[in-house]
mmCIF file of C-alpha atoms and ligand atoms in Angstrom:
data_model
loop_
_atom_site.group_PDB
_atom_site.id
_atom_site.type_symbol
_atom_site.label_atom_id
_atom_site.label_comp_id
_atom_site.label_asym_id
_atom_site.label_seq_id
_atom_site.Cartn_x
_atom_site.Cartn_y
_atom_site.Cartn_z
ATOM 1 C CA UNK A 2 133.568 39.230 153.677
ATOM 2 C CA UNK A 3 135.246 36.486 151.671
ATOM 3 C CA UNK A 4 133.696 37.868 148.518
ATOM 4 C CA UNK A 5 135.052 41.339 149.273
ATOM 5 C CA UNK A 6 138.514 39.910 149.883
ATOM 6 C CA UNK A 7 138.375 37.879 146.679
ATOM 7 C CA UNK A 8 137.242 40.932 144.760
ATOM 8 C CA UNK A 9 140.044 43.025 146.206
ATOM 9 C CA UNK A 10 142.612 40.393 145.290
ATOM 10 C CA UNK A 11 141.205 40.060 141.792
ATOM 11 C CA UNK A 12 141.407 43.796 141.256
ATOM 12 C CA UNK A 13 144.956 43.885 142.591
ATOM 13 C CA UNK A 14 145.989 41.143 140.197
ATOM 14 C CA UNK A 15 144.187 42.873 137.326
ATOM 15 C CA UNK A 16 146.408 45.913 137.880
ATOM 16 C CA UNK A 17 143.575 48.392 138.219
ATOM 17 C CA UNK A 18 142.045 47.744 134.835
ATOM 18 C CA UNK A 19 138.656 48.821 136.150
ATOM 19 C CA UNK A 20 137.601 51.809 138.208
ATOM 20 C CA UNK A 21 137.986 51.184 141.887
ATOM 21 C CA UNK A 22 136.223 52.450 144.954
ATOM 22 C CA UNK A 23 138.030 55.166 146.861
ATOM 23 C CA UNK A 24 139.227 52.746 149.516
ATOM 24 C CA UNK A 25 140.191 50.082 146.984
ATOM 25 C CA UNK A 26 143.578 48.443 146.776
ATOM 26 C CA UNK A 27 144.855 50.392 143.755
ATOM 27 C CA UNK A 28 147.535 52.625 145.203
ATOM 28 C CA UNK A 29 150.786 53.662 143.594
ATOM 29 C CA UNK A 30 154.120 52.445 144.892
ATOM 30 C CA UNK A 31 155.902 55.365 146.591
ATOM 31 C CA UNK A 32 156.432 58.227 144.162
ATOM 32 C CA UNK A 33 160.063 58.978 143.368
ATOM 33 C CA UNK A 34 159.393 61.969 141.103
ATOM 34 C CA UNK A 35 156.265 63.875 140.183
ATOM 35 C CA UNK A 36 153.467 63.972 139.419
ATOM 36 C CA UNK A 37 153.507 66.365 136.460
ATOM 37 C CA UNK A 38 151.265 66.908 133.436
ATOM 38 C CA UNK A 39 152.077 67.174 129.740
ATOM 39 C CA UNK A 40 150.269 66.911 126.401
ATOM 40 C CA UNK A 41 147.306 68.994 127.452
ATOM 41 C CA UNK A 42 145.014 70.019 124.620
ATOM 42 C CA UNK A 43 141.330 70.952 124.550
ATOM 43 C CA UNK A 44 140.008 67.533 125.561
ATOM 44 C CA UNK A 45 142.898 65.545 127.040
ATOM 45 C CA UNK A 46 146.045 65.588 129.154
ATOM 46 C CA UNK A 47 148.552 63.039 130.433
ATOM 47 C CA UNK A 48 149.652 62.784 134.062
ATOM 48 C CA UNK A 49 153.084 61.274 134.738
ATOM 49 C CA UNK A 50 155.068 60.186 137.766
ATOM 50 C CA UNK A 51 158.070 57.995 138.488
ATOM 51 C CA UNK A 52 158.395 55.121 140.948
ATOM 52 C CA UNK A 53 161.242 52.806 141.893
ATOM 53 C CA UNK A 54 158.951 49.787 141.800
ATOM 54 C CA UNK A 55 156.322 48.571 139.360
ATOM 55 C CA UNK A 56 152.761 48.629 140.571
ATOM 56 C CA UNK A 57 149.366 50.136 140.297
ATOM 57 C CA UNK A 58 148.833 53.222 138.145
ATOM 58 C CA UNK A 59 145.646 55.123 138.904
ATOM 59 C CA UNK A 60 144.469 58.545 139.926
ATOM 60 C CA UNK A 61 141.325 60.354 140.931
ATOM 61 C CA UNK A 62 140.189 63.238 138.711
ATOM 62 C CA UNK A 63 137.768 65.968 139.780
ATOM 63 C CA UNK A 64 136.563 69.223 138.249
ATOM 64 C CA UNK A 65 138.407 72.032 140.009
ATOM 65 C CA UNK A 66 135.060 73.765 140.407
ATOM 66 C CA UNK A 67 133.853 70.746 142.377
ATOM 67 C CA UNK A 68 131.983 67.517 141.774
ATOM 68 C CA UNK A 69 132.472 63.824 142.062
ATOM 69 C CA UNK A 70 135.805 62.108 141.506
ATOM 70 C CA UNK A 71 136.434 59.830 138.546
ATOM 71 C CA UNK A 72 139.029 57.122 138.843
ATOM 72 C CA UNK A 73 141.329 56.720 135.871
ATOM 73 C CA UNK A 74 143.878 54.014 135.310
ATOM 74 C CA UNK A 75 147.059 53.907 133.276
ATOM 75 C CA UNK A 76 150.239 51.932 132.920
ATOM 76 C CA UNK A 77 153.893 52.257 133.749
ATOM 77 C CA UNK A 78 156.913 51.406 131.639
ATOM 78 C CA UNK A 79 160.350 50.419 132.856
ATOM 79 C CA UNK A 80 162.958 53.023 131.926
ATOM 80 C CA UNK A 81 166.692 53.030 132.443
ATOM 81 C CA UNK A 82 168.920 55.703 133.917
ATOM 82 C CA UNK A 83 172.462 55.051 132.722
ATOM 83 C CA UNK A 84 174.489 57.512 134.800
ATOM 84 C CA UNK A 85 174.779 58.367 138.475
ATOM 85 C CA UNK A 86 175.546 61.830 139.783
ATOM 86 C CA UNK A 87 176.298 63.142 143.255
ATOM 87 C CA UNK A 88 176.717 59.782 145.004
ATOM 88 C CA UNK A 89 178.554 60.332 148.326
ATOM 89 C CA UNK A 90 178.445 64.037 147.508
ATOM 90 C CA UNK A 91 174.869 65.183 148.103
ATOM 91 C CA UNK A 92 171.912 64.034 150.197
ATOM 92 C CA UNK A 93 169.766 63.182 147.158
ATOM 93 C CA UNK A 94 172.009 61.811 144.405
ATOM 94 C CA UNK A 95 170.786 60.736 140.983
ATOM 95 C CA UNK A 96 171.315 57.004 140.865
ATOM 96 C CA UNK A 97 171.542 54.780 137.789
ATOM 97 C CA UNK A 98 169.053 51.950 137.557
ATOM 98 C CA UNK A 99 165.576 50.979 136.508
ATOM 99 C CA UNK A 100 162.705 53.381 137.201
ATOM 100 C CA UNK A 101 159.055 53.047 136.304
ATOM 101 C CA UNK A 102 157.424 55.926 134.455
ATOM 102 C CA UNK A 103 153.702 55.918 135.161
ATOM 103 C CA UNK A 104 151.251 57.598 132.809
ATOM 104 C CA UNK A 105 147.525 58.140 132.997
ATOM 105 C CA UNK A 106 145.738 59.630 129.991
ATOM 106 C CA UNK A 107 142.748 61.732 130.892
ATOM 107 C CA UNK A 108 140.506 61.931 127.810
ATOM 108 C CA UNK A 109 137.073 63.216 126.853
ATOM 109 C CA UNK A 110 137.612 66.278 129.007
ATOM 110 C CA UNK A 111 135.817 69.585 128.538
ATOM 111 C CA UNK A 112 137.655 72.430 126.753
ATOM 112 C CA UNK A 113 138.638 75.435 128.834
ATOM 113 C CA UNK A 114 138.165 73.547 132.084
ATOM 114 C CA UNK A 115 140.466 73.014 135.039
ATOM 115 C CA UNK A 116 140.771 69.732 136.899
ATOM 116 C CA UNK A 117 142.413 68.505 140.067
ATOM 117 C CA UNK A 118 143.891 65.054 140.436
ATOM 118 C CA UNK A 119 145.337 62.901 143.162
ATOM 119 C CA UNK A 120 147.630 59.941 142.828
ATOM 120 C CA UNK A 121 146.612 57.690 145.638
ATOM 121 C CA UNK A 122 149.583 56.946 147.810
ATOM 122 C CA UNK A 123 150.515 53.806 149.614
ATOM 123 C CA UNK A 124 149.332 53.568 153.179
ATOM 124 C CA UNK A 125 150.616 56.321 155.377
ATOM 125 C CA UNK A 126 151.813 58.700 152.674
ATOM 126 C CA UNK A 127 149.694 61.685 151.626
ATOM 127 C CA UNK A 128 148.092 61.553 148.203
ATOM 128 C CA UNK A 129 150.052 63.468 145.561
ATOM 129 C CA UNK A 130 147.731 66.191 144.344
ATOM 130 C CA UNK A 131 147.898 68.562 141.394
ATOM 131 C CA UNK A 132 145.863 70.458 138.829
ATOM 132 C CA UNK A 133 145.793 71.214 135.129
ATOM 133 C CA UNK A 134 143.555 72.963 132.636
ATOM 134 C CA UNK A 135 142.532 72.001 129.143
ATOM 135 C CA UNK A 136 143.075 74.403 126.252
ATOM 136 C CA UNK A 137 140.564 77.197 125.929
ATOM 137 C CA UNK A 138 138.522 77.778 122.769
ATOM 138 C CA UNK A 139 139.712 80.643 120.523
ATOM 139 C CA UNK A 140 136.742 82.827 121.453
ATOM 140 C CA UNK A 141 137.966 83.163 125.067
ATOM 141 C CA UNK A 142 134.422 84.249 125.920
ATOM 142 C CA UNK A 143 134.365 85.153 129.575
ATOM 143 C CA UNK A 144 137.525 83.131 130.026
ATOM 144 C CA UNK A 145 140.795 85.022 129.818
ATOM 145 C CA UNK A 146 143.798 82.794 129.226
ATOM 146 C CA UNK A 147 146.454 82.972 131.939
ATOM 147 C CA UNK A 148 149.854 81.342 131.610
ATOM 148 C CA UNK A 149 152.989 81.231 133.735
ATOM 149 C CA UNK A 150 156.574 81.544 132.509
ATOM 150 C CA UNK A 151 159.790 80.802 134.374
ATOM 151 C CA UNK A 152 163.348 80.167 133.284
ATOM 152 C CA UNK A 153 166.671 78.952 134.627
ATOM 153 C CA UNK A 154 165.249 77.209 137.674
ATOM 154 C CA UNK A 155 168.007 76.346 140.085
ATOM 155 C CA UNK A 156 166.063 75.886 143.340
ATOM 156 C CA UNK A 157 169.116 74.805 145.316
ATOM 157 C CA UNK A 158 170.326 78.428 145.343
ATOM 158 C CA UNK A 159 167.351 79.288 147.537
ATOM 159 C CA UNK A 160 165.154 81.798 145.671
ATOM 160 C CA UNK A 161 162.822 79.643 143.600
ATOM 161 C CA UNK A 162 160.364 78.658 146.336
ATOM 162 C CA UNK A 163 159.532 82.300 147.044
ATOM 163 C CA UNK A 164 159.155 83.092 143.351
ATOM 164 C CA UNK A 165 156.665 80.235 143.037
ATOM 165 C CA UNK A 166 154.864 81.216 146.222
ATOM 166 C CA UNK A 167 154.008 84.649 144.805
ATOM 167 C CA UNK A 168 152.938 83.552 141.324
ATOM 168 C CA UNK A 169 151.339 80.104 141.340
ATOM 169 C CA UNK A 170 148.374 81.061 143.590
ATOM 170 C CA UNK A 171 147.082 83.033 140.607
ATOM 171 C CA UNK A 172 146.214 79.695 139.023
ATOM 172 C CA UNK A 173 147.675 79.840 135.527
ATOM 173 C CA UNK A 174 146.268 77.504 132.901
ATOM 174 C CA UNK A 175 149.692 76.071 132.079
ATOM 175 C CA UNK A 176 153.439 76.564 132.560
ATOM 176 C CA UNK A 177 156.136 77.558 130.094
ATOM 177 C CA UNK A 178 159.796 77.040 130.957
ATOM 178 C CA UNK A 179 162.432 78.931 128.968
ATOM 179 C CA UNK A 180 165.075 76.274 129.639
ATOM 180 C CA UNK A 181 167.945 75.472 131.957
ATOM 181 C CA UNK A 182 165.620 73.459 134.095
ATOM 182 C CA UNK A 183 168.176 72.015 136.523
ATOM 183 C CA UNK A 184 171.893 72.526 137.126
ATOM 184 C CA UNK A 185 174.473 69.827 137.779
ATOM 185 C CA UNK A 186 176.920 72.754 137.606
ATOM 186 C CA UNK A 187 175.688 73.904 141.012
ATOM 187 C CA UNK A 188 175.590 70.355 142.412
ATOM 188 C CA UNK A 189 171.826 70.188 142.024
ATOM 189 C CA UNK A 190 170.450 66.757 141.223
ATOM 190 C CA UNK A 191 167.218 65.905 139.452
ATOM 191 C CA UNK A 192 166.191 64.016 142.580
ATOM 192 C CA UNK A 193 166.404 67.258 144.544
ATOM 193 C CA UNK A 194 164.925 69.350 141.731
ATOM 194 C CA UNK A 195 161.722 67.342 141.462
ATOM 195 C CA UNK A 196 161.014 67.760 145.149
ATOM 196 C CA UNK A 197 161.805 71.466 145.203
ATOM 197 C CA UNK A 198 159.806 72.129 142.042
ATOM 198 C CA UNK A 199 156.755 70.081 143.014
ATOM 199 C CA UNK A 200 154.627 73.199 143.623
ATOM 200 C CA UNK A 201 155.224 74.248 140.014
ATOM 201 C CA UNK A 202 154.879 70.819 138.457
ATOM 202 C CA UNK A 203 151.555 70.302 140.211
ATOM 203 C CA UNK A 204 150.188 73.697 139.124
ATOM 204 C CA UNK A 205 149.489 73.026 135.444
ATOM 205 C CA UNK A 206 150.615 71.308 132.281
ATOM 206 C CA UNK A 207 154.352 71.744 131.714
ATOM 207 C CA UNK A 208 155.723 72.929 128.344
ATOM 208 C CA UNK A 209 159.520 73.255 128.640
ATOM 209 C CA UNK A 210 162.063 74.649 126.191
ATOM 210 C CA UNK A 211 165.491 73.011 126.109
ATOM 211 C CA UNK A 212 168.460 74.912 127.543
ATOM 212 C CA UNK A 213 172.189 74.290 127.583
ATOM 213 C CA UNK A 214 172.043 72.798 131.096
ATOM 214 C CA UNK A 215 169.723 69.957 130.076
ATOM 215 C CA UNK A 216 172.726 68.073 128.662
ATOM 216 C CA UNK A 217 175.593 68.706 131.080
ATOM 217 C CA UNK A 218 177.161 65.252 130.869
ATOM 218 C CA UNK A 219 179.029 65.740 134.137
ATOM 219 C CA UNK A 220 181.713 63.068 134.328
ATOM 220 C CA UNK A 221 180.852 61.856 130.831
ATOM 221 C CA UNK A 222 177.283 60.999 131.825
ATOM 222 C CA UNK A 223 174.093 60.709 129.860
ATOM 223 C CA UNK A 224 172.006 63.432 131.440
ATOM 224 C CA UNK A 225 169.795 64.409 128.509
ATOM 225 C CA UNK A 226 168.644 60.852 127.832
ATOM 226 C CA UNK A 227 168.379 59.983 131.519
ATOM 227 C CA UNK A 228 166.255 62.952 132.521
ATOM 228 C CA UNK A 229 164.921 65.491 130.012
ATOM 229 C CA UNK A 230 164.242 63.049 127.216
ATOM 230 C CA UNK A 231 163.038 60.246 129.468
ATOM 231 C CA UNK A 232 160.702 62.347 131.615
ATOM 232 C CA UNK A 233 159.713 65.289 129.386
ATOM 233 C CA UNK A 234 159.626 63.507 126.042
ATOM 234 C CA UNK A 235 157.272 65.208 123.588
ATOM 235 C CA UNK A 236 155.476 67.672 125.858
ATOM 236 C CA UNK A 237 152.859 68.453 123.193
ATOM 237 C CA UNK A 238 150.742 66.042 121.178
ATOM 238 C CA UNK A 239 152.290 63.729 118.622
ATOM 239 C CA UNK A 240 152.261 65.470 115.267
ATOM 240 C CA UNK A 241 152.712 68.913 116.817
ATOM 241 C CA UNK A 242 156.473 68.926 116.442
ATOM 242 C CA UNK A 243 159.311 66.784 117.728
ATOM 243 C CA UNK A 244 160.531 65.942 121.235
ATOM 244 C CA UNK A 245 162.807 68.999 121.006
ATOM 245 C CA UNK A 246 160.727 71.624 119.192
ATOM 246 C CA UNK A 247 156.968 71.608 119.230
ATOM 247 C CA UNK A 248 153.784 73.673 119.385
ATOM 248 C CA UNK A 249 150.453 73.807 121.142
ATOM 249 C CA UNK A 250 147.543 76.195 121.363
ATOM 250 C CA UNK A 251 145.019 77.679 123.763
ATOM 251 C CA UNK A 252 142.581 80.542 123.352
ATOM 252 C CA UNK A 253 143.536 81.240 119.737
ATOM 253 C CA UNK A 254 147.170 81.787 120.759
ATOM 254 C CA UNK A 255 149.752 79.421 119.284
ATOM 255 C CA UNK A 256 152.915 78.647 121.225
ATOM 256 C CA UNK A 257 156.038 77.382 119.475
ATOM 257 C CA UNK A 258 159.236 76.419 121.250
ATOM 258 C CA UNK A 259 162.606 76.355 119.523
ATOM 259 C CA UNK A 260 165.544 74.270 120.758
ATOM 260 C CA UNK A 261 168.397 76.789 120.644
ATOM 261 C CA UNK A 262 170.940 74.021 121.300
ATOM 262 C CA UNK A 263 170.170 72.766 117.776
ATOM 263 C CA UNK A 264 170.565 74.806 114.590
ATOM 264 C CA UNK A 265 167.653 77.170 113.991
ATOM 265 C CA UNK A 266 169.148 79.416 111.369
ATOM 266 C CA UNK A 267 167.597 79.873 107.950
ATOM 267 C CA UNK A 268 167.507 76.529 106.122
ATOM 268 C CA UNK A 269 167.777 74.348 109.217
ATOM 269 C CA UNK A 270 165.067 71.702 109.785
ATOM 270 C CA UNK A 271 163.904 73.635 112.805
ATOM 271 C CA UNK A 272 163.581 76.910 110.895
ATOM 272 C CA UNK A 273 161.682 75.176 108.111
ATOM 273 C CA UNK A 274 159.317 73.576 110.601
ATOM 274 C CA UNK A 275 158.730 76.896 112.350
ATOM 275 C CA UNK A 276 158.079 78.785 109.143
ATOM 276 C CA UNK A 277 155.644 76.136 107.872
ATOM 277 C CA UNK A 278 153.904 75.908 111.208
ATOM 278 C CA UNK A 279 153.521 79.669 111.689
ATOM 279 C CA UNK A 280 152.089 79.934 108.199
ATOM 280 C CA UNK A 281 149.639 77.125 108.896
ATOM 281 C CA UNK A 282 148.399 78.310 112.289
ATOM 282 C CA UNK A 283 148.003 81.920 111.141
ATOM 283 C CA UNK A 284 145.280 80.698 108.788
ATOM 284 C CA UNK A 285 143.303 78.844 111.437
ATOM 285 C CA UNK A 286 139.889 80.151 112.493
ATOM 286 C CA UNK A 287 140.095 82.286 115.605
ATOM 287 C CA UNK A 288 143.867 82.847 115.318
ATOM 288 C CA UNK A 289 144.991 85.693 117.583
ATOM 289 C CA UNK A 290 148.790 85.691 117.720
ATOM 290 C CA UNK A 291 151.818 83.445 118.192
ATOM 291 C CA UNK A 292 154.229 83.262 121.088
ATOM 292 C CA UNK A 293 157.741 81.903 120.557
ATOM 293 C CA UNK A 294 159.687 80.666 123.562
ATOM 294 C CA UNK A 295 163.267 79.478 123.612
ATOM 295 C CA UNK A 296 166.361 79.372 125.766
ATOM 296 C CA UNK A 297 169.088 81.493 124.165
ATOM 297 C CA UNK A 298 168.316 85.093 123.383
ATOM 298 C CA UNK A 299 167.502 86.946 120.196
ATOM 299 C CA UNK A 300 167.783 90.175 122.165
ATOM 300 C CA UNK A 301 169.848 90.722 125.307
ATOM 301 C CA UNK A 302 172.386 93.261 126.480
ATOM 302 C CA UNK A 303 173.255 91.365 129.648
ATOM 303 C CA UNK A 304 176.147 88.979 130.037
ATOM 304 C CA UNK A 305 175.023 86.738 127.176
ATOM 305 C CA UNK A 306 175.069 87.492 123.456
ATOM 306 C CA UNK A 307 172.029 87.919 121.214
ATOM 307 C CA UNK A 308 171.828 85.743 118.123
ATOM 308 C CA UNK A 309 171.806 88.677 115.703
ATOM 309 C CA UNK A 310 172.144 86.581 112.550
ATOM 310 C CA UNK A 311 169.240 84.278 113.278
ATOM 311 C CA UNK A 312 166.972 87.057 114.390
ATOM 312 C CA UNK A 313 167.421 88.690 110.979
ATOM 313 C CA UNK A 314 166.080 85.560 109.325
ATOM 314 C CA UNK A 315 163.280 85.124 111.861
ATOM 315 C CA UNK A 316 162.059 88.727 111.755
ATOM 316 C CA UNK A 317 160.177 88.381 108.436
ATOM 317 C CA UNK A 318 158.416 85.243 109.719
ATOM 318 C CA UNK A 319 157.446 86.950 112.930
ATOM 319 C CA UNK A 320 156.100 89.940 111.034
ATOM 320 C CA UNK A 321 154.212 87.890 108.445
ATOM 321 C CA UNK A 322 152.503 85.537 110.854
ATOM 322 C CA UNK A 323 151.723 87.796 113.804
ATOM 323 C CA UNK A 324 154.283 86.642 116.330
ATOM 324 C CA UNK A 325 153.895 89.281 119.023
ATOM 325 C CA UNK A 326 155.766 87.844 122.004
ATOM 326 C CA UNK A 327 159.192 86.152 122.083
ATOM 327 C CA UNK A 328 160.359 84.749 125.420
ATOM 328 C CA UNK A 329 163.850 83.548 126.218
ATOM 329 C CA UNK A 330 165.910 82.565 129.265
ATOM 330 C CA UNK A 331 169.671 82.057 129.693
ATOM 331 C CA UNK A 332 170.730 85.576 130.771
ATOM 332 C CA UNK A 333 169.990 85.426 134.481
ATOM 333 C CA UNK A 334 167.759 88.431 135.040
ATOM 334 C CA UNK A 335 164.812 90.229 133.455
ATOM 335 C CA UNK A 336 164.749 92.272 130.250
ATOM 336 C CA UNK A 337 162.001 93.633 128.015
ATOM 337 C CA UNK A 338 162.684 94.965 124.537
ATOM 338 C CA UNK A 339 160.014 96.573 122.394
ATOM 339 C CA UNK A 340 160.976 96.048 118.753
ATOM 340 C CA UNK A 341 158.268 97.453 116.501
ATOM 341 C CA UNK A 342 155.131 95.470 117.287
ATOM 342 C CA UNK A 343 157.038 92.575 118.885
ATOM 343 C CA UNK A 344 157.917 92.257 122.581
ATOM 344 C CA UNK A 345 161.098 90.315 123.338
ATOM 345 C CA UNK A 346 161.547 89.274 126.957
ATOM 346 C CA UNK A 347 164.368 87.621 128.841
ATOM 347 C CA UNK A 348 162.792 85.797 131.766
ATOM 348 C CA UNK A 349 165.598 83.870 133.423
ATOM 349 C CA UNK A 350 165.156 84.647 137.086
ATOM 350 C CA UNK A 351 163.822 81.290 138.256
ATOM 351 C CA UNK A 352 166.682 80.642 140.648
ATOM 352 C CA UNK A 353 170.019 80.526 138.865
ATOM 353 C CA UNK A 354 172.429 83.105 140.276
ATOM 354 C CA UNK A 355 171.522 86.541 138.947
ATOM 355 C CA UNK A 356 174.224 88.070 136.773
ATOM 356 C CA UNK A 357 175.055 91.348 135.044
ATOM 357 C CA UNK A 358 172.001 92.414 133.088
ATOM 358 C CA UNK A 359 173.607 95.388 131.329
ATOM 359 C CA UNK A 360 177.131 94.053 130.829
ATOM 360 C CA UNK A 361 177.091 93.960 127.031
ATOM 361 C CA UNK A 362 175.228 97.213 126.405
ATOM 362 C CA UNK A 363 178.350 98.808 124.867
ATOM 363 C CA UNK A 364 178.550 95.945 122.346
ATOM 364 C CA UNK A 365 174.960 96.365 121.174
ATOM 365 C CA UNK A 366 174.149 100.077 121.416
ATOM 366 C CA UNK A 367 171.220 99.929 118.989
ATOM 367 C CA UNK A 368 169.644 97.076 120.950
ATOM 368 C CA UNK A 369 170.208 98.958 124.195
ATOM 369 C CA UNK A 370 167.928 101.718 122.883
ATOM 370 C CA UNK A 371 165.143 99.163 122.452
ATOM 371 C CA UNK A 372 165.342 97.800 126.000
ATOM 372 C CA UNK A 373 162.653 99.371 128.165
ATOM 373 C CA UNK A 374 163.281 97.344 131.327
ATOM 374 C CA UNK A 375 166.372 95.499 132.600
ATOM 375 C CA UNK A 376 166.533 94.218 136.168
ATOM 376 C CA UNK A 377 168.810 91.829 138.055
ATOM 377 C CA UNK A 378 165.988 90.039 139.853
ATOM 378 C CA UNK A 379 164.668 86.597 140.696
ATOM 379 C CA UNK A 380 161.190 86.388 139.231
ATOM 380 C CA UNK A 381 158.587 84.549 137.183
ATOM 381 C CA UNK A 382 155.928 85.906 134.833
ATOM 382 C CA UNK A 383 152.187 85.756 134.439
ATOM 383 C CA UNK A 384 150.431 86.620 131.193
ATOM 384 C CA UNK A 385 146.738 87.227 130.623
ATOM 385 C CA UNK A 386 145.191 87.141 127.174
ATOM 386 C CA UNK A 387 141.661 88.416 126.717
ATOM 387 C CA UNK A 388 139.458 89.591 123.846
ATOM 388 C CA UNK A 389 139.068 93.326 123.377
ATOM 389 C CA UNK A 390 136.362 93.756 120.764
ATOM 390 C CA UNK A 391 137.864 92.223 117.653
ATOM 391 C CA UNK A 392 141.384 92.708 119.045
ATOM 392 C CA UNK A 393 143.342 90.857 121.709
ATOM 393 C CA UNK A 394 144.764 92.298 124.899
ATOM 394 C CA UNK A 395 148.061 90.852 126.107
ATOM 395 C CA UNK A 396 148.923 91.747 129.688
ATOM 396 C CA UNK A 397 152.306 90.694 131.122
ATOM 397 C CA UNK A 398 153.655 90.911 134.637
ATOM 398 C CA UNK A 399 157.053 90.019 136.073
ATOM 399 C CA UNK A 400 156.791 89.258 139.796
ATOM 400 C CA UNK A 401 159.786 88.930 142.091
ATOM 401 C CA UNK A 402 160.520 86.709 145.076
ATOM 402 C CA UNK A 403 158.937 89.219 147.500
ATOM 403 C CA UNK A 404 155.731 89.383 145.472
ATOM 404 C CA UNK A 405 156.565 92.842 144.102
ATOM 405 C CA UNK A 406 155.661 93.588 140.502
ATOM 406 C CA UNK A 407 158.853 94.343 138.559
ATOM 407 C CA UNK A 408 157.212 95.072 135.247
ATOM 408 C CA UNK A 409 153.613 95.388 134.102
ATOM 409 C CA UNK A 410 152.661 96.068 130.497
ATOM 410 C CA UNK A 411 149.626 95.745 128.287
ATOM 411 C CA UNK A 412 149.556 95.564 124.504
ATOM 412 C CA UNK A 413 146.485 95.660 122.312
ATOM 413 C CA UNK A 414 146.967 93.433 119.300
ATOM 414 C CA UNK A 415 144.665 94.211 116.363
HETATM 415 FE FE1 LIG B 30 171.546 78.872 129.699
#
């Protein structure tokens, strides 16, 4: 008995540097935000969460298909939130102070495999559970790639939970976000957002694009540094871009995100990076196609304006390097344009108030002819990518908050 107690104390002092039995003392301080997953590639992923207090950082990892649980340990770093928002105004304000960002790196994983994890809670609280998948090999043999896309998530308005309820059970491999993640402009705090969005954050690795609402600076604050850049810093692996624009791959499909709050016109650092990267990935073995995702629109006829100048300079890149799908957010609704062999979609129905999806049609009559669907609807999207002989089949669905399918299309990409 004394030995067991001594061992438990030693492990507690060691800060979980060794695997622990399931009933061991290594439990996280209460979680303040998360967990969520980033930096997933074919053999690794990183699980993050935030606590108010320092303490043990460990989780249990299990194959989603079943099997024994492995215990992994990590570390937390003290981070600083400079600004407060919503104090004495909302139930869950964002409060300045020191917060601990916990991180566990899961390595030596199997490609194309899904895992579940649990962050072991302090006594009395339920474990925080989630899942993620590693990147699939380019062959996609017997393993279609499924990914989820949502934009403009403003759960406080009241539609997001139902959108998630009808899409996440289909178990996507990972999650794209087309930006405008959270809205101070509708008195929605990050503290609230993380709770409301937990079903999404726990459903797969998160690959966000940056929108205009990530840096609202309400009251002269420091929102971007305090939240997006502190919590979602470098969602892909180091070397695959910057904290603001980056790339990753799964199943022979390469995904690039552009930060449309920064210059991305011809000659900008971002444009040069994108052009070099598209050229590079198009030469890789097993390359199928590229997907670009971003916040502001290259095509829209709703109540936002398309960036006509930049799309002229991007079009040759997209054509040369087999970009076949371009996803954006920002214009709160759903639109699909078919422009030659490239599908441009506005998917910005994640919760922000739906607006006028055909307002600017008179300003862009030629673009209006290319729009095949335009709907003022809360929704998210699911995409499936599968081999079709030597070609690739891309199947997209937009699903609304009642579970109804708003749009369903399939393209065969030679
Ligand atoms: Fe926006």
